[in-house]
Amino acid sequence: MHSVTRRLISIPALLVAAVLLVVLLPLWLPLAVLVDAIRGRWRLPIARLLGFALGWAWLETAGVAAAAAMWVAGRSTDTARHYALQRWWAANLMAWLRVTTGIRVETHGVEAFTPGPTVLLCRHASLADSLVSAWVITHLAHATPRYVLKRELLADPCLDVVGNRLPNHFLDREATDSTAELDALTALSRGMGPDDVAIIFPEGTRASNAKRSRALQKIGERDPERATRLAGLRHLIPPRPAGASALLAGCPEADVVLAWHIGFDGLDTFGGILRHLARKPLPVVFTARRIPRADVPSGDAFTAWIDQHWLTLDDAVDDLLHLVEPTRSTAHTQE
């Protein structure tokens, strides 16, 4: 769909949703509370989710309005102002997430992102992964991200408008020829400086047991040895090395940052989100670790390298999930 046509649909739909959520608040709030009560869910997950949707819709609307104002003022190519808008959006949306859902985020290893350039390889477990990483990178690390995101996210009007004015790439996962997409990733990371972080989710999709099984089956058809190597994964799914390798090729001096988290597991569907909100949430724990570029191989050896680190991340996630109370002594807690 052409960008103009897409925005003529998505932006009015966003405005209508934002207005309706306010106007109909006296209707949907007591109704949501009643449904939650009837179902015995006393943390009111439906009401909380709709409350988050209300804040999200107005923050999105404010972001689109700010982007429009910059366009009118002739500032549509002002990267610094758009990064400031992204930082404001991520910080406020994270604060609203905490208010409406009670979810708090603890971060470890924020210092791994600076100085840049760095390439972040991040676990993908939920619909909130891009938001959390944007908040960590822009608000805590004070760095400027360059995202690799799936093209379907262009349905989000704020991400569509602002995201296309910043150095990001919206990946076409259905492309028959991957060469152009990989070339675009190499171009994305080229010329990164000390404040820049290129971000990719090597799994390519949110992890689930079914997706893990399918991915291992496909790998087994092409490379049985690799499938056997990755068969022990319990929480992550096998990484796709091509995109990460392309980003690293564009910036040979960039170190690698590995990031993993717990607390958002299961938030990959609407039902999963409601089940998560129905119980008191444990803090989301986001951890990052930096690896010097000299320790990162290239070529065919890169696949074995990322596989081994993905298995290590899987063990780390499993260990964290088995902790009753995550260690907080060295954590930065969301303010």
mmCIF file of N, CA, C and O in Angstrom, residues 219-265:
data_model
loop_
_atom_site.group_PDB
_atom_site.id
_atom_site.type_symbol
_atom_site.label_atom_id
_atom_site.label_comp_id
_atom_site.label_asym_id
_atom_site.label_seq_id
_atom_site.Cartn_x
_atom_site.Cartn_y
_atom_site.Cartn_z
ATOM 1 N N ILE A 219 15.037 -25.499 9.605
ATOM 2 C CA ILE A 219 16.501 -25.534 9.642
ATOM 3 C C ILE A 219 16.993 -26.962 9.429
ATOM 4 O O ILE A 219 17.973 -27.199 8.716
ATOM 5 N N GLY A 220 16.284 -27.925 10.032
ATOM 6 C CA GLY A 220 16.677 -29.324 9.895
ATOM 7 C C GLY A 220 16.656 -29.813 8.462
ATOM 8 O O GLY A 220 17.445 -30.686 8.082
ATOM 9 N N GLU A 221 15.771 -29.265 7.653
ATOM 10 C CA GLU A 221 15.688 -29.665 6.248
ATOM 11 C C GLU A 221 16.903 -29.184 5.458
ATOM 12 O O GLU A 221 17.292 -29.814 4.474
ATOM 13 N N ARG A 222 17.494 -28.048 5.900
ATOM 14 C CA ARG A 222 18.647 -27.485 5.191
ATOM 15 C C ARG A 222 19.969 -27.822 5.861
ATOM 16 O O ARG A 222 20.985 -28.018 5.181
ATOM 17 N N ASP A 223 19.959 -27.850 7.187
ATOM 18 C CA ASP A 223 21.199 -27.984 7.948
ATOM 19 C C ASP A 223 20.922 -28.789 9.222
ATOM 20 O O ASP A 223 20.746 -28.222 10.304
ATOM 21 N N PRO A 224 20.881 -30.110 9.120
ATOM 22 C CA PRO A 224 20.562 -30.947 10.282
ATOM 23 C C PRO A 224 21.506 -30.721 11.464
ATOM 24 O O PRO A 224 21.086 -30.786 12.623
ATOM 25 N N GLU A 225 22.777 -30.450 11.175
ATOM 26 C CA GLU A 225 23.736 -30.226 12.261
ATOM 27 C C GLU A 225 23.366 -28.988 13.070
ATOM 28 O O GLU A 225 23.435 -28.997 14.307
ATOM 29 N N ARG A 226 22.963 -27.920 12.368
ATOM 30 C CA ARG A 226 22.568 -26.695 13.079
ATOM 31 C C ARG A 226 21.284 -26.929 13.875
ATOM 32 O O ARG A 226 21.136 -26.433 14.994
ATOM 33 N N ALA A 227 20.334 -27.654 13.313
ATOM 34 C CA ALA A 227 19.089 -27.948 14.024
ATOM 35 C C ALA A 227 19.364 -28.719 15.309
ATOM 36 O O ALA A 227 18.759 -28.442 16.357
ATOM 37 N N THR A 228 20.291 -29.648 15.248
ATOM 38 C CA THR A 228 20.655 -30.406 16.450
ATOM 39 C C THR A 228 21.300 -29.494 17.483
ATOM 40 O O THR A 228 21.025 -29.604 18.688
ATOM 41 N N ARG A 229 22.145 -28.587 17.001
ATOM 42 C CA ARG A 229 22.822 -27.650 17.908
ATOM 43 C C ARG A 229 21.830 -26.771 18.650
ATOM 44 O O ARG A 229 22.028 -26.445 19.827
ATOM 45 N N LEU A 230 20.744 -26.388 17.994
ATOM 46 C CA LEU A 230 19.779 -25.452 18.574
ATOM 47 C C LEU A 230 18.572 -26.146 19.203
ATOM 48 O O LEU A 230 17.661 -25.465 19.695
ATOM 49 N N ALA A 231 18.567 -27.456 19.209
ATOM 50 C CA ALA A 231 17.396 -28.200 19.690
ATOM 51 C C ALA A 231 17.117 -27.967 21.169
ATOM 52 O O ALA A 231 16.001 -28.194 21.634
ATOM 53 N N GLY A 232 18.111 -27.509 21.920
ATOM 54 C CA GLY A 232 17.923 -27.307 23.351
ATOM 55 C C GLY A 232 17.259 -25.997 23.730
ATOM 56 O O GLY A 232 17.031 -25.748 24.921
ATOM 57 N N LEU A 233 16.935 -25.154 22.769
ATOM 58 C CA LEU A 233 16.280 -23.886 23.071
ATOM 59 C C LEU A 233 14.928 -24.131 23.739
ATOM 60 O O LEU A 233 14.137 -24.957 23.292
ATOM 61 N N ARG A 234 14.653 -23.374 24.812
ATOM 62 C CA ARG A 234 13.395 -23.520 25.544
ATOM 63 C C ARG A 234 12.530 -22.271 25.491
ATOM 64 O O ARG A 234 11.306 -22.349 25.581
ATOM 65 N N HIS A 235 13.144 -21.107 25.355
ATOM 66 C CA HIS A 235 12.406 -19.845 25.420
ATOM 67 C C HIS A 235 12.593 -19.004 24.157
ATOM 68 O O HIS A 235 11.663 -18.339 23.717
ATOM 69 N N LEU A 236 13.778 -19.000 23.613
ATOM 70 C CA LEU A 236 14.047 -18.274 22.379
ATOM 71 C C LEU A 236 13.788 -19.186 21.189
ATOM 72 O O LEU A 236 13.619 -20.397 21.350
ATOM 73 N N ILE A 237 13.768 -18.606 20.009
ATOM 74 C CA ILE A 237 13.694 -19.416 18.795
ATOM 75 C C ILE A 237 14.977 -19.174 17.999
ATOM 76 O O ILE A 237 15.682 -18.191 18.226
ATOM 77 N N PRO A 238 15.333 -20.078 17.096
ATOM 78 C CA PRO A 238 16.605 -19.949 16.386
ATOM 79 C C PRO A 238 16.762 -18.598 15.701
ATOM 80 O O PRO A 238 15.829 -18.105 15.060
ATOM 81 N N PRO A 239 17.931 -17.983 15.840
ATOM 82 C CA PRO A 239 18.147 -16.685 15.199
ATOM 83 C C PRO A 239 18.370 -16.841 13.699
ATOM 84 O O PRO A 239 18.861 -17.872 13.228
ATOM 85 N N ARG A 240 18.025 -15.769 12.989
ATOM 86 C CA ARG A 240 18.319 -15.715 11.562
ATOM 87 C C ARG A 240 19.572 -14.848 11.405
ATOM 88 O O ARG A 240 19.517 -13.634 11.604
ATOM 89 N N PRO A 241 20.693 -15.427 11.054
ATOM 90 C CA PRO A 241 21.956 -14.685 11.104
ATOM 91 C C PRO A 241 22.148 -13.660 9.993
ATOM 92 O O PRO A 241 22.957 -12.737 10.140
ATOM 93 N N ALA A 242 21.419 -13.777 8.884
ATOM 94 C CA ALA A 242 21.712 -12.939 7.712
ATOM 95 C C ALA A 242 21.538 -11.454 7.999
ATOM 96 O O ALA A 242 22.377 -10.633 7.612
ATOM 97 N N GLY A 243 20.436 -11.078 8.666
ATOM 98 C CA GLY A 243 20.191 -9.664 8.927
ATOM 99 C C GLY A 243 21.220 -9.062 9.861
ATOM 100 O O GLY A 243 21.728 -7.956 9.619
ATOM 101 N N ALA A 244 21.543 -9.781 10.942
ATOM 102 C CA ALA A 244 22.557 -9.292 11.875
ATOM 103 C C ALA A 244 23.906 -9.167 11.182
ATOM 104 O O ALA A 244 24.641 -8.186 11.389
ATOM 105 N N SER A 245 24.258 -10.142 10.359
ATOM 106 C CA SER A 245 25.513 -10.101 9.630
ATOM 107 C C SER A 245 25.568 -8.904 8.682
ATOM 108 O O SER A 245 26.613 -8.256 8.545
ATOM 109 N N ALA A 246 24.436 -8.597 8.045
ATOM 110 C CA ALA A 246 24.394 -7.451 7.126
ATOM 111 C C ALA A 246 24.604 -6.139 7.873
ATOM 112 O O ALA A 246 25.306 -5.237 7.393
ATOM 113 N N LEU A 247 23.997 -6.003 9.054
ATOM 114 C CA LEU A 247 24.205 -4.791 9.849
ATOM 115 C C LEU A 247 25.670 -4.648 10.243
ATOM 116 O O LEU A 247 26.242 -3.553 10.181
ATOM 117 N N LEU A 248 26.292 -5.737 10.656
ATOM 118 C CA LEU A 248 27.693 -5.691 11.057
ATOM 119 C C LEU A 248 28.601 -5.386 9.879
ATOM 120 O O LEU A 248 29.627 -4.709 10.034
ATOM 121 N N ALA A 249 28.222 -5.852 8.708
ATOM 122 C CA ALA A 249 29.026 -5.569 7.519
ATOM 123 C C ALA A 249 29.027 -4.078 7.193
ATOM 124 O O ALA A 249 30.021 -3.546 6.679
ATOM 125 N N GLY A 250 27.933 -3.396 7.497
ATOM 126 C CA GLY A 250 27.845 -1.964 7.198
ATOM 127 C C GLY A 250 28.665 -1.104 8.125
ATOM 128 O O GLY A 250 28.983 0.050 7.801
ATOM 129 N N CYS A 251 29.013 -1.636 9.305
ATOM 130 C CA CYS A 251 29.769 -0.848 10.286
ATOM 131 C C CYS A 251 30.821 -1.758 10.926
ATOM 132 O O CYS A 251 30.615 -2.290 12.024
ATOM 133 N N PRO A 252 31.954 -1.936 10.266
ATOM 134 C CA PRO A 252 32.960 -2.893 10.735
ATOM 135 C C PRO A 252 33.534 -2.579 12.117
ATOM 136 O O PRO A 252 34.086 -3.471 12.766
ATOM 137 N N GLU A 253 33.395 -1.323 12.568
ATOM 138 C CA GLU A 253 33.951 -0.960 13.874
ATOM 139 C C GLU A 253 32.960 -1.109 15.022
ATOM 140 O O GLU A 253 33.296 -0.899 16.193
ATOM 141 N N ALA A 254 31.714 -1.481 14.711
ATOM 142 C CA ALA A 254 30.679 -1.563 15.742
ATOM 143 C C ALA A 254 30.866 -2.797 16.625
ATOM 144 O O ALA A 254 31.067 -3.909 16.130
ATOM 145 N N ASP A 255 30.784 -2.592 17.944
ATOM 146 C CA ASP A 255 30.705 -3.722 18.867
ATOM 147 C C ASP A 255 29.287 -4.284 18.841
ATOM 148 O O ASP A 255 28.351 -3.635 18.353
ATOM 149 N N VAL A 256 29.120 -5.480 19.392
ATOM 150 C CA VAL A 256 27.805 -6.118 19.465
ATOM 151 C C VAL A 256 27.289 -6.033 20.895
ATOM 152 O O VAL A 256 28.049 -6.214 21.852
ATOM 153 N N VAL A 257 25.997 -5.742 21.030
ATOM 154 C CA VAL A 257 25.326 -5.798 22.324
ATOM 155 C C VAL A 257 24.246 -6.868 22.238
ATOM 156 O O VAL A 257 23.418 -6.843 21.318
ATOM 157 N N LEU A 258 24.271 -7.806 23.168
ATOM 158 C CA LEU A 258 23.216 -8.817 23.280
ATOM 159 C C LEU A 258 22.263 -8.378 24.382
ATOM 160 O O LEU A 258 22.702 -7.957 25.456
ATOM 161 N N ALA A 259 20.965 -8.463 24.139
ATOM 162 C CA ALA A 259 19.978 -8.066 25.151
ATOM 163 C C ALA A 259 18.903 -9.129 25.274
ATOM 164 O O ALA A 259 18.446 -9.683 24.271
ATOM 165 N N TRP A 260 18.538 -9.405 26.509
ATOM 166 C CA TRP A 260 17.459 -10.362 26.777
ATOM 167 C C TRP A 260 16.631 -9.842 27.939
ATOM 168 O O TRP A 260 17.049 -8.940 28.670
ATOM 169 N N HIS A 261 15.445 -10.379 28.098
ATOM 170 C CA HIS A 261 14.550 -9.898 29.151
ATOM 171 C C HIS A 261 13.580 -10.988 29.552
ATOM 172 O O HIS A 261 13.354 -11.957 28.813
ATOM 173 N N ILE A 262 13.015 -10.816 30.734
ATOM 174 C CA ILE A 262 11.891 -11.640 31.169
ATOM 175 C C ILE A 262 10.804 -10.705 31.680
ATOM 176 O O ILE A 262 11.060 -9.532 31.969
ATOM 177 N N GLY A 263 9.596 -11.227 31.790
ATOM 178 C CA GLY A 263 8.485 -10.436 32.302
ATOM 179 C C GLY A 263 7.447 -10.110 31.256
ATOM 180 O O GLY A 263 6.302 -9.801 31.580
ATOM 181 N N PHE A 264 7.839 -10.174 29.991
ATOM 182 C CA PHE A 264 6.903 -9.946 28.898
ATOM 183 C C PHE A 264 6.534 -11.247 28.190
ATOM 184 O O PHE A 264 5.850 -11.223 27.169
ATOM 185 N N ASP A 265 7.001 -12.370 28.717
ATOM 186 C CA ASP A 265 6.718 -13.654 28.075
ATOM 187 C C ASP A 265 5.212 -13.908 28.032
ATOM 188 O O ASP A 265 4.508 -13.748 29.033
#
